[in-house]
mmCIF file of C-alpha atoms and ligand atoms in Angstrom:
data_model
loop_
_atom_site.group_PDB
_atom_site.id
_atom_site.type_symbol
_atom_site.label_atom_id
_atom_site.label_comp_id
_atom_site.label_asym_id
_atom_site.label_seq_id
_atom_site.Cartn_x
_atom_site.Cartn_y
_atom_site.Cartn_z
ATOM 1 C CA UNK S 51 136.018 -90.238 212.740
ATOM 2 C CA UNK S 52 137.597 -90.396 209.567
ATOM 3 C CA UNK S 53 141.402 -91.396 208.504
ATOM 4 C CA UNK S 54 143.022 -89.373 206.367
ATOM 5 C CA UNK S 55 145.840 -90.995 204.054
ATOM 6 C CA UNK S 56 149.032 -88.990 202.680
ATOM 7 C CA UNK S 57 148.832 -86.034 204.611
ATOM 8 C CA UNK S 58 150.929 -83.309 204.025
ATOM 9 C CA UNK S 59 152.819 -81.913 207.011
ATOM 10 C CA UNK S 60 154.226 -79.044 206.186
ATOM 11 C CA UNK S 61 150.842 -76.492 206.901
ATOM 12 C CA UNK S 62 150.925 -78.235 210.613
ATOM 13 C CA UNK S 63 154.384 -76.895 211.478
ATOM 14 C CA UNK S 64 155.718 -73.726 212.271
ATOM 15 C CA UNK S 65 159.264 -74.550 210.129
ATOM 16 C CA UNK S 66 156.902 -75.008 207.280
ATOM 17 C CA UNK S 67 158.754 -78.333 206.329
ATOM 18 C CA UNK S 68 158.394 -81.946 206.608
ATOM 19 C CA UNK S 69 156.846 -85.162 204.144
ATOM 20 C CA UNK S 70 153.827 -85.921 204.588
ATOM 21 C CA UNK S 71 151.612 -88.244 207.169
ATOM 22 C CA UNK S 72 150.542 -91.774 205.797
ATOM 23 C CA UNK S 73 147.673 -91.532 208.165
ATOM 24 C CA UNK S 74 146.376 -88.568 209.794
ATOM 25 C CA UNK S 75 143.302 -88.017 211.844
ATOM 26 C CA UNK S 76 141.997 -85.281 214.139
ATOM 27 C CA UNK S 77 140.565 -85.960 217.683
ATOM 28 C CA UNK S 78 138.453 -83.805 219.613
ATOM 29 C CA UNK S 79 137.212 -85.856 222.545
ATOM 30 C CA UNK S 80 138.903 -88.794 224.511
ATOM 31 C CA UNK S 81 136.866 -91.303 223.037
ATOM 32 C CA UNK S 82 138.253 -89.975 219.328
ATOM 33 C CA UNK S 83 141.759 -90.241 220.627
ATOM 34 C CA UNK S 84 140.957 -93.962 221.732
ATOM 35 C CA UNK S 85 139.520 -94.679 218.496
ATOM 36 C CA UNK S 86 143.029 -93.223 217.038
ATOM 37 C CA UNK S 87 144.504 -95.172 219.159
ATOM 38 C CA UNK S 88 142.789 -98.463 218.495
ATOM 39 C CA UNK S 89 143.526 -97.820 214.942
ATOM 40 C CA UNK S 90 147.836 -97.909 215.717
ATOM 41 C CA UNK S 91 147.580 -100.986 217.906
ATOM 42 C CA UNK S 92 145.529 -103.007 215.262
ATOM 43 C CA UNK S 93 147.415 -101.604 212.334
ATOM 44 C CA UNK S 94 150.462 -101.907 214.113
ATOM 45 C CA UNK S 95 151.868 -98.530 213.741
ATOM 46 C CA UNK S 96 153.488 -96.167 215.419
ATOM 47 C CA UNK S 97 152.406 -92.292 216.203
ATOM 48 C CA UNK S 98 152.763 -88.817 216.975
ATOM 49 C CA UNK S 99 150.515 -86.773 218.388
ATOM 50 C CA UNK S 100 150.892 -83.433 217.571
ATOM 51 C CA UNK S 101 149.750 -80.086 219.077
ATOM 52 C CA UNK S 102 150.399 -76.584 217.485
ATOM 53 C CA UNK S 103 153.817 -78.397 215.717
ATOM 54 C CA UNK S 104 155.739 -75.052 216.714
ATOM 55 C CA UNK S 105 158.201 -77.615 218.317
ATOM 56 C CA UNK S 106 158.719 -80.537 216.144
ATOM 57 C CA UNK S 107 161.206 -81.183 212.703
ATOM 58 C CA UNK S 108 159.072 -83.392 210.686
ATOM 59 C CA UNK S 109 161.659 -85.380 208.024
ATOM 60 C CA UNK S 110 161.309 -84.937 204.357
ATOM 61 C CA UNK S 111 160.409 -88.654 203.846
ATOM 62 C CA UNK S 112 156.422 -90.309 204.867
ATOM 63 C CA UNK S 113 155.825 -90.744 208.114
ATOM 64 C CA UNK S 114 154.834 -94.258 207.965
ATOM 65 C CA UNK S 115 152.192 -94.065 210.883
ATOM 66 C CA UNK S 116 149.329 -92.033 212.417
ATOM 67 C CA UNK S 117 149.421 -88.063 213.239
ATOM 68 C CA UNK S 118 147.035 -87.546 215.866
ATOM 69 C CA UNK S 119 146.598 -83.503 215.613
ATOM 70 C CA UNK S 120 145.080 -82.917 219.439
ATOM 71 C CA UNK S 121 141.867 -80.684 218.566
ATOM 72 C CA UNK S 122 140.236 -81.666 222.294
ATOM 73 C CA UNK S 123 138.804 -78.280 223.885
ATOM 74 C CA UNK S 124 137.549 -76.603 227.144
ATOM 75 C CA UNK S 125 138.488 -74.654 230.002
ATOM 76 C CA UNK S 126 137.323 -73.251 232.993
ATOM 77 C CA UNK S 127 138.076 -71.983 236.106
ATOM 78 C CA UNK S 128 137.590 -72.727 240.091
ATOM 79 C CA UNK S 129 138.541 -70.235 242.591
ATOM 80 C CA UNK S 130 139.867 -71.922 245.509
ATOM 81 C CA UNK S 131 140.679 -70.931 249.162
ATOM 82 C CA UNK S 132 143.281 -68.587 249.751
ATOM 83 C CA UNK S 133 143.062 -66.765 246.005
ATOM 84 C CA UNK S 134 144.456 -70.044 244.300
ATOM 85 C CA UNK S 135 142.651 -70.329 241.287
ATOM 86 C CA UNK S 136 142.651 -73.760 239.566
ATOM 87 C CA UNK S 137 142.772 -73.088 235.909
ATOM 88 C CA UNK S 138 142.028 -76.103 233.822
ATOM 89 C CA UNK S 139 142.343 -76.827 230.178
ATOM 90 C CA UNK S 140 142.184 -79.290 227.568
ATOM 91 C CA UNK S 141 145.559 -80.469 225.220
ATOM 92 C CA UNK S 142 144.611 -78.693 221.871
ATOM 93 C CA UNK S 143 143.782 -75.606 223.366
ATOM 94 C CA UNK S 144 145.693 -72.620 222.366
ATOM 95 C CA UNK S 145 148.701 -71.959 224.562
ATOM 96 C CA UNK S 146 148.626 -68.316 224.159
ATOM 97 C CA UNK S 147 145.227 -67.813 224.660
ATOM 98 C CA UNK S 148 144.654 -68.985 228.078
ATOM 99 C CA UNK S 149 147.814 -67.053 228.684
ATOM 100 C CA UNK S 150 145.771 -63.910 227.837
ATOM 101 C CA UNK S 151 142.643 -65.309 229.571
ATOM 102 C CA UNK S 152 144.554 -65.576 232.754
ATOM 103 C CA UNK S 153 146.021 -62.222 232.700
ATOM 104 C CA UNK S 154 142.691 -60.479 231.079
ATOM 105 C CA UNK S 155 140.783 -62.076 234.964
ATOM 106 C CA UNK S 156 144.172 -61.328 236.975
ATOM 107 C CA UNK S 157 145.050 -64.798 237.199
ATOM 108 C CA UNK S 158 149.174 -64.819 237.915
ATOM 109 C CA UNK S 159 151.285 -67.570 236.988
ATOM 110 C CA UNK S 160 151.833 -67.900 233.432
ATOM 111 C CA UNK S 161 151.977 -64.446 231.759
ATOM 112 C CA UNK S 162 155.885 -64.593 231.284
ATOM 113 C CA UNK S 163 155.068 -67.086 229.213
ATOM 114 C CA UNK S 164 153.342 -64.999 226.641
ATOM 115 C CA UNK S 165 153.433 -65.088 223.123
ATOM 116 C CA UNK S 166 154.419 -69.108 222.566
ATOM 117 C CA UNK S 167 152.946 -70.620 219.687
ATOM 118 C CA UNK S 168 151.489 -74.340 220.364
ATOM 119 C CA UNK S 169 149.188 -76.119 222.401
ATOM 120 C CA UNK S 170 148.333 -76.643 226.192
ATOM 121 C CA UNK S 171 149.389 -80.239 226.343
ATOM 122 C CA UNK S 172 152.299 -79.263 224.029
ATOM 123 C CA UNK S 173 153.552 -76.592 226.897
ATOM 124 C CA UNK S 174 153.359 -79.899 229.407
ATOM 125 C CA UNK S 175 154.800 -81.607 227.285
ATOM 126 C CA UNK S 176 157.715 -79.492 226.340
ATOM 127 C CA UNK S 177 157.540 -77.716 229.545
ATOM 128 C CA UNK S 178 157.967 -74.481 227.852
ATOM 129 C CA UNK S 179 159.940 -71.696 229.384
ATOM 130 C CA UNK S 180 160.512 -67.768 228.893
ATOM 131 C CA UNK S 181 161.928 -65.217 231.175
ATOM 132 C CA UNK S 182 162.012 -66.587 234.439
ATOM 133 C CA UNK S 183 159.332 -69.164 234.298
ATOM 134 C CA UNK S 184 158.384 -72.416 232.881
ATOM 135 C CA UNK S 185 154.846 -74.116 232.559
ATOM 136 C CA UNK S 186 155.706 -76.612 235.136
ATOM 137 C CA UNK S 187 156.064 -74.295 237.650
ATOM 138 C CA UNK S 188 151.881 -73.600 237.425
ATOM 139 C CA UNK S 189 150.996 -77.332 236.905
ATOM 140 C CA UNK S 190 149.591 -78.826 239.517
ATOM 141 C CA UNK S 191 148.066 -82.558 237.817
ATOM 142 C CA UNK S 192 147.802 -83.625 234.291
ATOM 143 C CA UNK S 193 145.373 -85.970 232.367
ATOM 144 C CA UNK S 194 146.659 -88.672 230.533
ATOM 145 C CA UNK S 195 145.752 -91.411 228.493
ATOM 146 C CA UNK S 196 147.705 -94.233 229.123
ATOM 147 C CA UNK S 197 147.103 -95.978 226.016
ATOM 148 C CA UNK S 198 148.706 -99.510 227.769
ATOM 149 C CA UNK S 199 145.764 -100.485 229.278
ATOM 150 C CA UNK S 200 142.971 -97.781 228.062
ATOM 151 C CA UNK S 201 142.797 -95.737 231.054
ATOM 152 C CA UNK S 202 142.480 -91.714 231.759
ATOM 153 C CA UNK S 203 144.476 -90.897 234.510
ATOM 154 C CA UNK S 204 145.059 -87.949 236.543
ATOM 155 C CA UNK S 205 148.844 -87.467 237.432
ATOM 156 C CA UNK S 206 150.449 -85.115 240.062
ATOM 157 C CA UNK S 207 153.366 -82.830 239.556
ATOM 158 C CA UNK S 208 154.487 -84.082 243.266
ATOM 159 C CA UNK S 209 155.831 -87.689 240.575
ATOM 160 C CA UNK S 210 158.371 -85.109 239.366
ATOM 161 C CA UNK S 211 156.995 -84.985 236.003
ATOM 162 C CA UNK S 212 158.926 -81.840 234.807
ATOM 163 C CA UNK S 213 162.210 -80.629 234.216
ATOM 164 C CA UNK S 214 164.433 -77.663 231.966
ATOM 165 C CA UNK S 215 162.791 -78.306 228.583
ATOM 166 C CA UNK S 216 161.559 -81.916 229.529
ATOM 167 C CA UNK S 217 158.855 -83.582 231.017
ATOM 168 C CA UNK S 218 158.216 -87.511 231.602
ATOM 169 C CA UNK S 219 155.820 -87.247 228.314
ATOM 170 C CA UNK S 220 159.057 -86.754 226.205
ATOM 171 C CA UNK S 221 161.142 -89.817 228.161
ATOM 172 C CA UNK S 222 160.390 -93.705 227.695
ATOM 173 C CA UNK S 223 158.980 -93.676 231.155
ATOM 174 C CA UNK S 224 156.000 -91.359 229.199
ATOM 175 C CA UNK S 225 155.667 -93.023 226.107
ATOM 176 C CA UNK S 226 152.472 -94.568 226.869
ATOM 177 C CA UNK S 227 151.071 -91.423 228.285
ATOM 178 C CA UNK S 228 148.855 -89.280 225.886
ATOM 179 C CA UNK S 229 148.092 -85.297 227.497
ATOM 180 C CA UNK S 230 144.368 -84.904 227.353
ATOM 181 C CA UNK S 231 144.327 -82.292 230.100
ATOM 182 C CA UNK S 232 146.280 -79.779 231.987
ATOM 183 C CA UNK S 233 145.367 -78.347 235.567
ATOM 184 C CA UNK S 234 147.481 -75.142 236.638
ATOM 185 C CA UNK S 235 147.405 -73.086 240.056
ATOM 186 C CA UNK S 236 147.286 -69.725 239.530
ATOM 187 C CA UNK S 237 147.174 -66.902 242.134
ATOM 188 C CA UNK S 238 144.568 -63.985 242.253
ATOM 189 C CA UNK S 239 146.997 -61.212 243.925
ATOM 190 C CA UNK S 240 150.105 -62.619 242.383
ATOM 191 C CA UNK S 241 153.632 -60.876 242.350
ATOM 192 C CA UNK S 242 155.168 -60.131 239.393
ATOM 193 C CA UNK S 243 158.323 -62.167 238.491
ATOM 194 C CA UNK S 244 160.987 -59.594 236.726
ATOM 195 C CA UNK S 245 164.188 -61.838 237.685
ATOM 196 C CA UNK S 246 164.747 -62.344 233.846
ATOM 197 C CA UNK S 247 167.258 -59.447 232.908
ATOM 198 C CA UNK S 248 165.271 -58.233 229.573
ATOM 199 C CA UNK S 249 162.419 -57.599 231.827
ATOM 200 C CA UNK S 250 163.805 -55.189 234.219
ATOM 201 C CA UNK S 251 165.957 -53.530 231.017
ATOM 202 C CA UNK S 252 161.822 -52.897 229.446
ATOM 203 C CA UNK S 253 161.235 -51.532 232.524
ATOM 204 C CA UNK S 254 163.972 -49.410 233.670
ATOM 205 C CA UNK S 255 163.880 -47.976 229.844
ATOM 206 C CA UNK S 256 160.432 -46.618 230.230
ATOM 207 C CA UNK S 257 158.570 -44.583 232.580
ATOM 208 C CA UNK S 258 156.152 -46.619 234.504
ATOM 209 C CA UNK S 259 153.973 -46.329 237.593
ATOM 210 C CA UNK S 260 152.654 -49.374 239.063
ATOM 211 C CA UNK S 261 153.521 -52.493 236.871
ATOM 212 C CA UNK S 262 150.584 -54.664 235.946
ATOM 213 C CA UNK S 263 149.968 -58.217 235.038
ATOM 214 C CA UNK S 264 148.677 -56.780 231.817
ATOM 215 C CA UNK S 265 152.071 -54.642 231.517
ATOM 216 C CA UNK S 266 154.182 -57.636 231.962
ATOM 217 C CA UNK S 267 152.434 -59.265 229.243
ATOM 218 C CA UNK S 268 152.826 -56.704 227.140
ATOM 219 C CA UNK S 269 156.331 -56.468 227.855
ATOM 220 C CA UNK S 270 157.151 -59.692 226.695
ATOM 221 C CA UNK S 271 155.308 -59.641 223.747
ATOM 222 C CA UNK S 272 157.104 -56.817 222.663
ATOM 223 C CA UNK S 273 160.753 -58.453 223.811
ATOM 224 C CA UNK S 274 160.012 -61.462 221.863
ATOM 225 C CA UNK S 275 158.943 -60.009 218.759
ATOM 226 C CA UNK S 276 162.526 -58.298 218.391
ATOM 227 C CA UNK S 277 163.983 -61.938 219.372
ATOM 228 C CA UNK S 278 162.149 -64.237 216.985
ATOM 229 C CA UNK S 279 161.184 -64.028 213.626
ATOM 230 C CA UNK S 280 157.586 -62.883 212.750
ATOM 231 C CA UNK S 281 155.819 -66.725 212.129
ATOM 232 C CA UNK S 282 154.082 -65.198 209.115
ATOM 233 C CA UNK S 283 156.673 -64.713 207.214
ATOM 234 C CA UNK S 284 159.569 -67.413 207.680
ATOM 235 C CA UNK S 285 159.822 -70.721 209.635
ATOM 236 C CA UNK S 286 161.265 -71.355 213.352
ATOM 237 C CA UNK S 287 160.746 -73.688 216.272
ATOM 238 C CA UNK S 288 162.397 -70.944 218.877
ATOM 239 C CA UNK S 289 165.382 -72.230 220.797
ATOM 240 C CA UNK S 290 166.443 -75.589 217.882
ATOM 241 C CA UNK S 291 169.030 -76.094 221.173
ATOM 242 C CA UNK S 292 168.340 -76.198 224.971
ATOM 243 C CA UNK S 293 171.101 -74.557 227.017
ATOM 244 C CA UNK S 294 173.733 -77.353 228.031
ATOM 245 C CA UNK S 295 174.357 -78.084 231.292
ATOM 246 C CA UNK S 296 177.690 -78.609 232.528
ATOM 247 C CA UNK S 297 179.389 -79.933 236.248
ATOM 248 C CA UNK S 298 181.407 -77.322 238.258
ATOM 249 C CA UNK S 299 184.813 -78.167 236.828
ATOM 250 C CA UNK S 300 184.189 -77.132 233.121
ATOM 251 C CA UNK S 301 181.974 -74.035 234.518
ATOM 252 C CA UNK S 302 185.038 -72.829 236.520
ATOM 253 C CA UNK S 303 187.541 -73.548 233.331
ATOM 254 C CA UNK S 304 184.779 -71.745 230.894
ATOM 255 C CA UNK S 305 184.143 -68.667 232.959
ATOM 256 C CA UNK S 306 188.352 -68.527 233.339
ATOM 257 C CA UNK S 307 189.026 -68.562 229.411
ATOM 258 C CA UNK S 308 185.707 -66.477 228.621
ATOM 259 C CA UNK S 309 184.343 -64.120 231.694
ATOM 260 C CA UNK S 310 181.403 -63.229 229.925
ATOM 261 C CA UNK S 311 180.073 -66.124 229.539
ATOM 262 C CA UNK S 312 176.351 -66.393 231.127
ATOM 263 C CA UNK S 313 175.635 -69.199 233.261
ATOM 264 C CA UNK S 314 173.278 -69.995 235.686
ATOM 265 C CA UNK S 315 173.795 -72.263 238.453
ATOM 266 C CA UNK S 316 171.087 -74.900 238.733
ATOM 267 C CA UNK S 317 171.582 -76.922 241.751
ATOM 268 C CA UNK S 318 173.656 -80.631 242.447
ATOM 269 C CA UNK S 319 177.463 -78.215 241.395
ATOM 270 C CA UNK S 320 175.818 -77.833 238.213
ATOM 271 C CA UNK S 321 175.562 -74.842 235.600
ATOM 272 C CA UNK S 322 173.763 -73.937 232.700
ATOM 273 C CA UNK S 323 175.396 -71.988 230.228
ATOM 274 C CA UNK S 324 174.004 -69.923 227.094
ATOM 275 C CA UNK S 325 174.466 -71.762 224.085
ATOM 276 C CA UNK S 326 173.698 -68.409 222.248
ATOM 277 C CA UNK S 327 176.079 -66.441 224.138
ATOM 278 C CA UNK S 328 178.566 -68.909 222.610
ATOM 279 C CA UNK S 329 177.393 -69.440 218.883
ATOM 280 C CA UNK S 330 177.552 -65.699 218.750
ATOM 281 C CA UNK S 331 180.926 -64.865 220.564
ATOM 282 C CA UNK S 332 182.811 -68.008 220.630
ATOM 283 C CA UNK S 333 181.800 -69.518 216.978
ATOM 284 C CA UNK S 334 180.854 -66.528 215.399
ATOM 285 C CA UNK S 335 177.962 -68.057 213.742
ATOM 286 C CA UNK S 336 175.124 -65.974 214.711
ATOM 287 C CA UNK S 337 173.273 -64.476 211.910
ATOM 288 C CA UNK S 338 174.925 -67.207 209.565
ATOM 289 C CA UNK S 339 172.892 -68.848 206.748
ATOM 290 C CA UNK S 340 172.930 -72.328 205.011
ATOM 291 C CA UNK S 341 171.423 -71.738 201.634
ATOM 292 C CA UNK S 342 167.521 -70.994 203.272
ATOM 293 C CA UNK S 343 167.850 -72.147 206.694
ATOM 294 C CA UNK S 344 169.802 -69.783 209.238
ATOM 295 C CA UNK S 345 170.891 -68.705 212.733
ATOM 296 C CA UNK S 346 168.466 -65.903 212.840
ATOM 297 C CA UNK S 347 170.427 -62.660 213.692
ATOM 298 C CA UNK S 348 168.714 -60.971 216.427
ATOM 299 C CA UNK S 349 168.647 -64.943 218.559
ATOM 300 C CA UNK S 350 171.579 -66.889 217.208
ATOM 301 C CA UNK S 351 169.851 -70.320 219.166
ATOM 302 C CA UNK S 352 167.038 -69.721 216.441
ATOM 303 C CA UNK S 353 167.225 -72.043 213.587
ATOM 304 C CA UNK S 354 165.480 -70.071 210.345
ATOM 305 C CA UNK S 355 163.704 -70.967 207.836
ATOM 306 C CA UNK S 356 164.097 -68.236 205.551
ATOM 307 C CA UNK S 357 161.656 -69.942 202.671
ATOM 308 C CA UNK S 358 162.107 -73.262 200.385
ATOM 309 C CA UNK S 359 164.307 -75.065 202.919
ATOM 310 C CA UNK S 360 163.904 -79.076 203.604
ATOM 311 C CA UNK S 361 163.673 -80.546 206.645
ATOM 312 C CA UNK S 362 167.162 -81.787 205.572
ATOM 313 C CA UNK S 363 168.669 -78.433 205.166
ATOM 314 C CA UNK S 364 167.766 -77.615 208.723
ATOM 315 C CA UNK S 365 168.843 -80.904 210.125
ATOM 316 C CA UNK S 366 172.222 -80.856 208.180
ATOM 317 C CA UNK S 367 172.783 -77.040 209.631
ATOM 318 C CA UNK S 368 171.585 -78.464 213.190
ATOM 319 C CA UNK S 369 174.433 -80.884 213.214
ATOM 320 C CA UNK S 370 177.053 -78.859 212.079
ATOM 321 C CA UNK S 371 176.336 -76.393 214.426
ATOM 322 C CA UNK S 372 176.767 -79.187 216.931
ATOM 323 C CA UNK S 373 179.645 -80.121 215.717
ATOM 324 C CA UNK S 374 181.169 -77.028 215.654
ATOM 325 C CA UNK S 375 180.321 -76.447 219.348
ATOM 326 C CA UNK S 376 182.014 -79.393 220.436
ATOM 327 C CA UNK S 377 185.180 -78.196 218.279
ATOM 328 C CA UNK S 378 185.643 -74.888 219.834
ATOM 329 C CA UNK S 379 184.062 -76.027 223.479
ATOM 330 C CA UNK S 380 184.406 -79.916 224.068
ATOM 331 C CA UNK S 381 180.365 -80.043 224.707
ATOM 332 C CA UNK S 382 177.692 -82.167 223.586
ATOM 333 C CA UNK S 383 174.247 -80.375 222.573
ATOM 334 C CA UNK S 384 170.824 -81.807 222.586
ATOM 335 C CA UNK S 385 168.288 -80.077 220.585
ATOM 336 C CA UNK S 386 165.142 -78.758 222.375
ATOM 337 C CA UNK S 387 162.820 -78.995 219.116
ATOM 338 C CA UNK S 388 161.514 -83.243 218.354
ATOM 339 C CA UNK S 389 162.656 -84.458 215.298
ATOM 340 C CA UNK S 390 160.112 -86.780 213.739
HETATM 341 N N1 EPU T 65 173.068 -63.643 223.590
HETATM 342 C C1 EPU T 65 174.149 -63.366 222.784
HETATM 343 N N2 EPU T 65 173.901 -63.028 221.498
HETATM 344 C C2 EPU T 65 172.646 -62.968 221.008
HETATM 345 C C3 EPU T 65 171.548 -63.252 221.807
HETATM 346 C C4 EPU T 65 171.786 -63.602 223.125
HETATM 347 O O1 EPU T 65 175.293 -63.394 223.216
HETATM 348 O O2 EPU T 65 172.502 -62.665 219.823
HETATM 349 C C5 EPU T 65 173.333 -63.997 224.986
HETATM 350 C C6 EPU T 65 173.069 -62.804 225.863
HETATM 351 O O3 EPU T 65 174.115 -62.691 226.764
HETATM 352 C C7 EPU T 65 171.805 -63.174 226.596
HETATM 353 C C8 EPU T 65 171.909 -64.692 226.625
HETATM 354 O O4 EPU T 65 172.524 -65.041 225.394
HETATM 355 O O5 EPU T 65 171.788 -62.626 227.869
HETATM 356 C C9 EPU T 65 170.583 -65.383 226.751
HETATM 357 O O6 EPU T 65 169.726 -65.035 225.665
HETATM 358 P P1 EPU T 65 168.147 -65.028 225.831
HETATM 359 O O7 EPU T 65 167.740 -64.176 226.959
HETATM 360 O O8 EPU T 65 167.513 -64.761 224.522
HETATM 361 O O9 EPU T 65 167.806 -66.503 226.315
HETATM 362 P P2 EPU T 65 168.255 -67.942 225.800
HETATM 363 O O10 EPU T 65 168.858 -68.646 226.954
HETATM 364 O O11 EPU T 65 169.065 -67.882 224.561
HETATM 365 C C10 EPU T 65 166.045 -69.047 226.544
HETATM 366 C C11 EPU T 65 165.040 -69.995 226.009
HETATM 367 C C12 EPU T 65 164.044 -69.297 225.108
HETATM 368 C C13 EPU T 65 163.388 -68.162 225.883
HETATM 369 C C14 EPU T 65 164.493 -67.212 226.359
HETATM 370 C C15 EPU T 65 163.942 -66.076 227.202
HETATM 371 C C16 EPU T 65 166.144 -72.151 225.909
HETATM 372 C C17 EPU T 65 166.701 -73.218 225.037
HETATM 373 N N3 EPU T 65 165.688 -71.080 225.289
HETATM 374 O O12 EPU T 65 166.847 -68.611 225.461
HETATM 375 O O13 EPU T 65 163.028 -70.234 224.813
HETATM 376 O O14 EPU T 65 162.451 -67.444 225.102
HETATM 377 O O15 EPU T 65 165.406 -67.953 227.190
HETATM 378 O O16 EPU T 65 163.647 -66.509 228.451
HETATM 379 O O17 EPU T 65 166.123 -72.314 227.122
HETATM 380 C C18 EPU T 65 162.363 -71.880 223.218
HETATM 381 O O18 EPU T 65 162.451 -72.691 224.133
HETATM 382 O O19 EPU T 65 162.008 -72.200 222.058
HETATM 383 C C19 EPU T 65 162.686 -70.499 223.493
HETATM 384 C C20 EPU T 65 162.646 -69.577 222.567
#
């Protein structure tokens, strides 16, 4: 296995920015990743392991440890009792693809999740989530390496490893934990989930008999390429913010000054509420630009890279953005993508 030194980062990202790695190495089997591994504790350094980067701000400056780009591969299927299907696959395999390997055998579960860039153990990780569903909802276990003592482990979804945008893997609780492998349940006569309100809008527009697994996939496909920009051609991480969540009081004194407002109620008196709904109509900076980095126009919660901008530049627009929020609102947002 060989250690690369002074790696640039910015090929291995999806905002095309970002210094450069002052080790790098690429594992394809557990054993690699313990070698990697081996290499941080003895060196003393610390790491990142990273999947498809379409999630993660790397900074201008070195990285001063080890990038461990997840390469490990396989997947295959079990058909359990009852038309569960236990769909396994390793970290580094494409996200998208076993989306459209589930819905090319009729597998339900994950196709409203179409179209995300990244990695398997990057969807655990981040617990990714489009139109109505997240990738925690389909995990049942996930295979860790828990590089404090060595060990692959097998952990169950019933140790509450997910939540909005979040996952133990992100929190200090997970820090030791390493994604290797994710199992999901997936149904073979499935129901379609059309809750999300673009998907019954694709629908009602256009004349269709019966809906399809493949049909929904299409139809998100299509809905996100008119919400994000094309990856080809400029830089993005999707959502830079998650949607903030705020207690009953502040819902009820939001929804009074602005009735539009979307919000969702998610349990305990709390509600989310869409952070793009209010950069657009509250502080007016959707389609906005910084020099090269923007709020893209069609998804204001999209930071842009529209070509040339630093890591900085998209950092520096991050914050103000927060900061204008909390002007106009009183709130406090977190950003969804890591920064490294
Ligand atoms: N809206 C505006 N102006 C706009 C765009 C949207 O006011 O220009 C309002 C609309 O009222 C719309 C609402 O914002 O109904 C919500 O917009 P959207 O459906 O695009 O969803 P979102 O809450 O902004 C979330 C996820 C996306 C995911 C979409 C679709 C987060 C942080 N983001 O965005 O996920 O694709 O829902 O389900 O939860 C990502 O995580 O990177 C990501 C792209």
């Amino acid at each position: 296995m060989i250690f690369r030194e002074n790696v640039p980062l910015s090929g291995l990202n999806t905002f095309k920015t970002g210094g450069s790695a002052k080790f790098f190495c690429i594992v394809g089997t557990v054993d690699e990743l313990k070698n990697a591994v081996c290499f941080v504790t003895e060196n003393k350094l610390p790491f990142f392991v990273l999947g498809g980067g379409s999630n993660a701000l790397f900074s201008d400056r070195v990285f001063e440890g080890l990038v461990i780009k997840m390469e490990m591969m396989g997947r295959g299927a079990v058909e359990k009792e009852n038309g569960t299907i236990h769909l396994s696959a390793a970290a580094g395999e494409s996200w998208d693809k076993l989306v459209s390997l589930a819905v090319g055998n009729n597998f339900y579960g994950i196709e409203n999740l179409s179209g995300i860039p990244g990695t398997v153990g990057g969807a655990a990780v981040q617990n990714i989530g489009a139109y109505g569903a997240e990738a925690g909802d389909s995990i049942i276990e996930v295979e860790i390496l828990d590089v404090s003592d060595m060990k692959v482990k097998t952990l169950n979804v019933k140790e509450r490893l997910f939540s909005y945008r979040d996952s133990i893997f992100k929190k200090l609780e997970g820090k030791n934990y390493i994604v290797t492998r994710v199992l999901f349940r997936l149904k073979k006569e499935g129901e379609l989930n059309m809750k999300y309100k673009d998907i019954r809008e694709y629908f009602e527009n256009k004349n269709f008999g019966e809906i399809t697994l493949k049909d929904l996939r299409s139809a998100v496909l299509e809905i996100r390429s008119k919400k994000f920009p094309n990856l080809n051609k400029f830089g993005t991480a999707g959502s830079f913010f998650k949607n903030p969540t705020v207690n009953k009081n502040f819902y009820e004194s939001l929804r009074e000054k602005y009735p539009q407002i979307p919000t969702y109620p998610v349990g305990g008196e709390n509600f989310r509420i869409s952070l793009a709904w209010i950069l657009d109509n509250i502080c007016g900076l959707k389609g906005f630009k910084k020099g090269a980095v923007g709020l893209y126009e069609n998804q204001p919660l999209v930071l842009t890279n529209f070509g040339g901008a630093s890591a900085n530049d998209i950092k520096n627009l991050a914050d103000e953005i927060a900061r204008t929020v909390k002007e106009k609102i009183g709130i406090e947002i977190d950003p969804e993508v890591v920064c490294v």
